[in-house]
């Protein structure tokens, strides 16, 4: 009971008050600028100004973002096209070109308006990072491949065996056999996969020989 | 004599109730002031302060579009806080039952919970004032924005991780190259002398 009254007192107090911040609005650009030296406030204002700009893009007319669904299909199609071009370059073994194309597609996905469904963004990115990891593997860029595959796995753990394989391939090539073994065992937790099992055998043999 | 025997229990009860009332009153006040002086669960809510500061600007007129954007930022931060509270609640309850944490922490937590509920209601009201029905979707939008932000933060890590792994790998390769070159003479200084 006592805690209850304390709660309401606090809530009322904080609802009625706020901190007047030292900010000002630019009369031409309508950007909000920080008059103090608080880096956190500057970051918040930067995000606000960016959001404001994106809320002025068509098809938005009244500054209110549309509900997350349905998604405007234009950007999805562009990303898809860029990824397919990257895949074509990969098949021709133009690995550097493929990496550039995938990077481009990743940038496109990342500049999606923030209010569009986040699962869609995650899905696109896990695929693109996985593909880029494979292109990095094509030119022996093990560290970059590892970073990309790690990200892909974090976005989608189950049903992403290719990314698990790519991560462990990079680890194996860099001589980090224990990490590769752990990664393969982790990947196999999400379902059997002949390629993962094969590499696990290989890595285990290498580890046995080392001892 | 008869009168006194009738009065005595009444006085006794009155004194007892009075004491209890005074005690409970003092106790509650002290507890309330203590709770109010506790450190808040979250740091300053910049997005909320920015929104309210803009709303109360007197010198220059702030366009509605900026206010709407600021309200959306505020809703996004609220979502982040709700998720943080929900994630903490289960383990906090367990710790409280085991007595691993004090009552103060729990009070701070419940205060934060009550605050965020009030805050949500406030944001919905403001959103509906801008556009009828926006209150129904603003938190849906804010939720996607908070999730998308987390995804974007993770992709920032890729660049850092790749750079760190690259530095490690180049260093490792250089080392093994040196070892190969200096195979006949395993001393590292020896290799340098040889190169000169």
PDB file of C-alpha atoms in Angstrom, chain A residues 8-9 38 48 50-51 55 68 71 76 81 83 91 111 116 129 138 159 187 190 196:
ATOM      1  CA  UNK A   8       1.670   7.180  -8.106  1.00  0.00           C
ATOM      2  CA  UNK A   9       3.321  10.228  -6.587  1.00  0.00           C
ATOM      3  CA  UNK A  38      25.988  16.918 -24.519  1.00  0.00           C
ATOM      4  CA  UNK A  48      15.481  12.986 -35.072  1.00  0.00           C
ATOM      5  CA  UNK A  50      17.214  12.032 -40.144  1.00  0.00           C
ATOM      6  CA  UNK A  51      13.829  10.629 -39.246  1.00  0.00           C
ATOM      7  CA  UNK A  55       9.164  11.248 -43.072  1.00  0.00           C
ATOM      8  CA  UNK A  68       4.571  -1.419 -41.240  1.00  0.00           C
ATOM      9  CA  UNK A  71       5.600  -2.855 -47.862  1.00  0.00           C
ATOM     10  CA  UNK A  76      12.645  -5.210 -52.389  1.00  0.00           C
ATOM     11  CA  UNK A  81      18.037  -7.664 -58.626  1.00  0.00           C
ATOM     12  CA  UNK A  83      21.747  -9.814 -55.359  1.00  0.00           C
ATOM     13  CA  UNK A  91      29.404 -17.838 -60.784  1.00  0.00           C
ATOM     14  CA  UNK A 111      18.625   2.429 -45.954  1.00  0.00           C
ATOM     15  CA  UNK A 116       9.200  -1.148 -42.516  1.00  0.00           C
ATOM     16  CA  UNK A 129      25.958 -11.413 -45.639  1.00  0.00           C
ATOM     17  CA  UNK A 138      36.591 -17.183 -53.143  1.00  0.00           C
ATOM     18  CA  UNK A 159      18.103 -23.370 -41.419  1.00  0.00           C
ATOM     19  CA  UNK A 187      25.672 -25.714 -36.599  1.00  0.00           C
ATOM     20  CA  UNK A 190      20.118 -27.091 -35.879  1.00  0.00           C
ATOM     21  CA  UNK A 196      28.970 -29.823 -42.020  1.00  0.00           C
TER      22      UNK A 196
END
